[in-house]
CSV table of C-alpha atoms in Angstrom, one decimal:
chain,number,residue,atom,x,y,z
P,1,MET,CA,57.3,88.3,98.4
P,2,SER,CA,61.1,88.4,98.7
P,3,VAL,CA,64.7,88.8,100.2
P,4,ARG,CA,66.4,91.7,99.9
P,5,VAL,CA,69.8,90.8,99.8
P,6,LEU,CA,73.3,92.4,99.9
P,7,PHE,CA,77.2,92.3,99.3
P,8,PHE,CA,80.0,94.8,100.2
P,9,GLY,CA,83.8,95.0,99.5
P,10,SER,CA,85.2,93.1,97.4
P,11,LEU,CA,82.5,90.4,97.2
P,12,ALA,CA,80.6,93.3,95.4
P,13,ASP,CA,83.5,93.9,93.6
P,14,LYS,CA,83.5,90.2,92.0
P,15,LEU,CA,80.0,90.2,91.1
P,16,GLY,CA,78.8,93.2,89.7
P,17,GLN,CA,76.3,94.7,92.3
P,18,ARG,CA,75.5,95.5,95.6
P,19,GLU,CA,71.6,94.6,95.5
P,20,CYS,CA,69.6,92.2,94.4
P,21,SER,CA,66.1,90.5,94.8
P,22,VAL,CA,65.3,87.0,95.3
P,23,PRO,CA,61.6,85.7,95.7
P,24,ALA,CA,61.2,84.4,99.3
P,25,THR,CA,60.2,80.2,98.7
P,26,GLU,CA,59.4,78.3,102.0
P,27,CYS,CA,61.9,76.2,104.0
P,28,MET,CA,64.8,79.2,102.3
P,29,THR,CA,67.4,78.7,104.8
P,30,LEU,CA,70.6,80.9,104.6
P,31,ALA,CA,73.0,77.9,102.7
P,32,ASP,CA,70.2,77.5,99.9
P,33,LEU,CA,70.2,81.5,99.6
P,34,VAL,CA,74.4,81.6,99.0
P,35,ARG,CA,73.7,79.6,96.3
P,36,LEU,CA,71.4,81.2,94.7
P,37,VAL,CA,72.9,84.5,94.1
P,38,LYS,CA,76.3,81.8,93.2
P,39,CYS,CA,78.5,83.0,96.4
P,40,GLU,CA,78.9,78.9,97.4
P,41,CYS,CA,82.3,79.5,96.1
P,42,PHE,CA,83.1,82.4,98.2
P,43,SER,CA,85.4,81.9,101.0
P,44,PRO,CA,85.5,82.9,103.8
P,45,LEU,CA,82.0,84.5,103.9
P,46,LEU,CA,80.5,86.0,106.4
P,47,LEU,CA,76.2,86.1,106.9
P,48,ALA,CA,74.4,88.8,108.3
P,49,VAL,CA,70.0,88.4,108.4
P,50,ASN,CA,68.7,91.4,109.2
P,51,GLN,CA,71.9,93.2,110.6
P,52,GLN,CA,71.8,90.9,112.7
P,53,GLN,CA,75.7,88.2,112.3
P,54,VAL,CA,74.7,85.2,111.7
P,55,THR,CA,77.2,81.9,111.6
P,56,ASP,CA,74.4,78.6,111.5
P,57,ALA,CA,74.1,78.7,107.7
P,58,THR,CA,70.8,76.4,108.4
P,59,THR,CA,69.1,79.5,109.5
P,60,MET,CA,65.8,80.0,108.1
P,61,ILE,CA,65.2,82.6,105.7
P,62,THR,CA,61.5,84.2,105.2
P,63,ASP,CA,59.6,87.4,103.2
P,64,GLY,CA,61.4,90.7,103.9
P,65,ASP,CA,64.5,89.4,106.1
P,66,GLU,CA,66.9,90.8,104.6
P,67,VAL,CA,70.5,89.1,104.3
P,68,ALA,CA,74.0,90.4,103.8
P,69,ILE,CA,76.2,88.3,102.7
P,70,MET,CA,80.3,90.0,103.6
P,71,PRO,CA,83.8,89.5,102.6
P,72,PRO,CA,85.6,89.2,106.3
P,73,PHE,CA,85.5,93.1,107.5
P,74,SER,CA,88.7,95.5,107.6
P,75,GLY,CA,88.1,97.8,109.0
P,76,GLY,CA,90.4,100.1,111.7
D,1,MET,CA,79.1,122.0,119.8
D,2,MET,CA,81.3,118.3,120.8
D,3,ASP,CA,78.5,115.2,119.5
D,4,ALA,CA,77.3,114.1,122.5
D,5,LYS,CA,77.5,110.5,121.1
D,6,MET,CA,79.8,107.7,122.7
D,7,VAL,CA,80.1,106.0,118.7
D,8,ARG,CA,79.6,107.8,115.9
D,9,ILE,CA,80.2,106.8,112.1
D,10,GLN,CA,81.4,109.5,110.6
D,11,GLU,CA,82.4,111.2,106.9
D,12,GLU,CA,83.9,114.2,108.5
D,13,ASP,CA,87.0,114.3,110.9
D,14,PHE,CA,87.6,114.3,114.4
D,15,SER,CA,89.2,116.6,116.3
D,16,VAL,CA,91.4,114.2,118.9
D,17,GLU,CA,91.5,117.3,122.0
D,18,GLU,CA,87.9,117.4,121.7
D,19,GLU,CA,87.3,113.7,121.9
D,20,VAL,CA,89.4,113.2,125.6
D,21,ASN,CA,88.5,116.4,126.6
D,22,ALA,CA,85.1,115.0,126.3
D,23,LEU,CA,85.6,112.1,127.5
D,24,ARG,CA,87.4,113.9,130.6
D,25,GLU,CA,84.4,115.6,131.0
D,26,THR,CA,81.8,112.6,131.6
D,27,SER,CA,83.8,112.0,135.3
D,28,LYS,CA,86.0,113.5,137.8
D,29,ARG,CA,87.3,109.6,138.8
D,30,ILE,CA,89.0,109.1,135.1
D,31,GLY,CA,92.6,109.1,135.6
D,32,GLY,CA,93.7,107.4,133.0
D,33,ILE,CA,92.9,107.7,129.8
D,34,ALA,CA,95.0,105.8,126.8
D,35,THR,CA,93.8,106.7,122.9
D,36,PHE,CA,94.0,104.8,119.5
D,37,LEU,CA,94.5,106.7,116.5
D,38,GLY,CA,94.3,105.4,113.2
D,39,CYS,CA,95.4,106.8,110.9
D,40,ALA,CA,96.4,106.3,106.4
D,41,ARG,CA,99.4,105.3,105.8
D,42,ASP,CA,100.9,106.1,102.3
D,43,PHE,CA,102.3,102.0,101.2
D,44,SER,CA,101.1,98.9,102.1
D,45,GLU,CA,102.1,95.8,101.6
D,46,GLY,CA,105.5,97.0,98.8
D,47,ARG,CA,103.5,99.5,97.0
D,48,ASP,CA,102.7,103.0,97.7
D,49,VAL,CA,98.8,104.2,98.3
D,50,PHE,CA,97.2,107.0,97.1
D,51,SER,CA,94.0,106.8,98.7
D,52,ILE,CA,92.3,104.3,100.8
D,53,CYS,CA,88.6,104.3,100.3
D,54,PHE,CA,86.2,103.5,103.5
D,55,GLU,CA,82.6,101.0,103.4
D,56,GLN,CA,80.2,100.3,105.8
D,57,TYR,CA,76.9,98.4,106.1
D,58,ALA,CA,74.6,101.1,107.1
D,59,GLY,CA,73.5,100.9,110.5
D,60,MET,CA,75.2,97.6,112.0
D,61,ALA,CA,78.6,99.0,111.8
D,62,GLU,CA,77.0,101.6,114.7
D,63,THR,CA,75.0,98.9,116.5
D,64,ALA,CA,78.6,96.2,116.4
D,65,LEU,CA,80.4,99.6,117.2
D,66,ALA,CA,78.2,99.6,120.3
D,67,ALA,CA,77.9,96.4,121.4
D,68,LEU,CA,81.8,96.7,121.2
D,69,ARG,CA,81.9,100.1,123.6
D,70,ALA,CA,79.5,97.3,125.6
D,71,GLU,CA,81.2,94.4,125.9
D,72,ALA,CA,84.9,97.0,127.1
D,73,MET,CA,82.3,98.4,129.5
D,74,GLU,CA,82.0,95.3,130.8
D,75,LYS,CA,85.4,93.4,131.0
D,76,PHE,CA,87.5,95.7,131.9
D,77,ASP,CA,87.8,98.3,134.7
D,78,ILE,CA,87.3,101.5,133.0
D,79,ILE,CA,84.6,104.3,132.9
D,80,GLU,CA,84.1,105.4,129.6
D,81,VAL,CA,84.7,105.1,126.6
D,82,ARG,CA,84.1,107.1,122.5
D,83,ILE,CA,85.0,105.5,119.6
D,84,ILE,CA,84.8,107.2,116.0
D,85,HIS,CA,85.2,105.7,112.5
D,86,ARG,CA,85.2,107.7,109.7
D,87,ILE,CA,83.8,106.6,106.2
D,88,THR,CA,85.4,108.2,103.7
D,89,THR,CA,87.9,108.3,101.2
D,90,VAL,CA,91.6,109.2,103.3
D,91,HIS,CA,94.5,109.8,101.9
D,92,ALA,CA,97.7,109.3,103.3
D,93,GLY,CA,98.4,111.2,107.0
D,94,ASP,CA,94.5,111.3,107.4
D,95,GLN,CA,92.5,110.4,110.0
D,96,ILE,CA,90.0,106.6,109.8
D,97,VAL,CA,89.5,106.2,113.9
D,98,LEU,CA,90.0,107.3,117.2
D,99,ILE,CA,89.3,105.3,119.8
D,100,VAL,CA,88.9,106.8,124.1
D,101,VAL,CA,89.4,105.3,126.5
D,102,GLY,CA,89.2,106.7,130.3
D,103,ALA,CA,90.2,104.8,133.0
D,104,GLU,CA,91.2,104.8,137.0
D,105,HIS,CA,94.2,103.8,136.4
D,106,ARG,CA,95.9,103.5,133.0
D,107,LYS,CA,97.0,99.3,132.7
D,108,PRO,CA,92.7,98.6,131.4
D,109,ALA,CA,92.6,101.8,129.6
D,110,PHE,CA,95.9,100.5,127.4
D,111,ALA,CA,94.1,97.0,127.9
D,112,ALA,CA,90.8,98.2,126.5
D,113,CYS,CA,92.2,100.0,124.5
D,114,GLU,CA,93.8,97.5,122.7
D,115,TRP,CA,91.5,94.8,122.8
D,116,MET,CA,88.6,97.5,121.1
D,117,ILE,CA,90.4,98.2,117.9
D,118,ASP,CA,91.5,94.8,118.0
D,119,THR,CA,88.5,93.7,118.2
D,120,LEU,CA,86.5,96.4,116.0
D,121,LYS,CA,88.4,94.9,112.8
D,122,GLN,CA,86.8,91.8,113.3
D,123,ARG,CA,83.4,92.8,114.3
D,124,VAL,CA,82.8,96.1,112.8
D,125,PRO,CA,81.1,95.5,109.0
D,126,ILE,CA,83.8,97.8,107.2
D,127,TRP,CA,86.4,97.5,104.6
D,128,LYS,CA,88.5,99.2,103.5
D,129,LYS,CA,89.6,100.1,99.9
D,130,GLU,CA,93.5,100.7,98.8
D,131,VAL,CA,93.9,102.8,95.9
D,132,THR,CA,97.9,102.1,94.3
D,133,PRO,CA,99.6,102.7,90.8
D,134,ASP,CA,98.8,99.3,90.1
D,135,GLY,CA,94.6,99.0,90.6
D,136,ASP,CA,92.6,99.1,93.5
D,137,SER,CA,93.0,96.3,95.6
D,138,TRP,CA,90.2,95.4,98.8
D,139,VAL,CA,92.2,94.8,101.9
D,140,THR,CA,91.8,91.6,103.2
D,141,GLN,CA,93.5,92.4,107.4
D,142,HIS,CA,96.1,93.8,109.1
D,143,PRO,CA,97.4,92.5,112.0
């Protein structure tokens, strides 16, 4: 019963980790998860659930989900 | 052997000529081809850049590139698109990204090419870190 959380770019460097696992709880939103992994102070952030970008922080997170917490993109 | 995939994320370098030829082979109706080739610079934000390291969100990045191509095909009067983005460490002058657009006429080819590189920077989960004399620095966004 867990959620895999991925961090990228400058955010991963600031946190000192690229990935972690958190216990899946009932009624956990994306915003709850961002707070749980102590990312709420970073802005702007982009979020994805199961490789789909999500802008609604009230999106529910469930067991087995993969959540990506990302700084703005800078490819090209 | 030319890769048949129209959208690719890869470590290795690519040949612009081979990619343009591969696009031309997809249709004899193509009358204009526009390309955007992004290369590594040795100077950025007022300082030297030794190298640039790229990172991607594997899977999502290629999906986002494919969606970008699909949207461009809908949005513009164009015939075919090839997009390649390298994920590796590059040095000044190295190739990073290539967009090749084929259309019947030049105007939609140019417009689609510009829209795709602008939109790629906003929508595709790729990040770059510049290695400079002052240390490593993640790039926020270039205009």
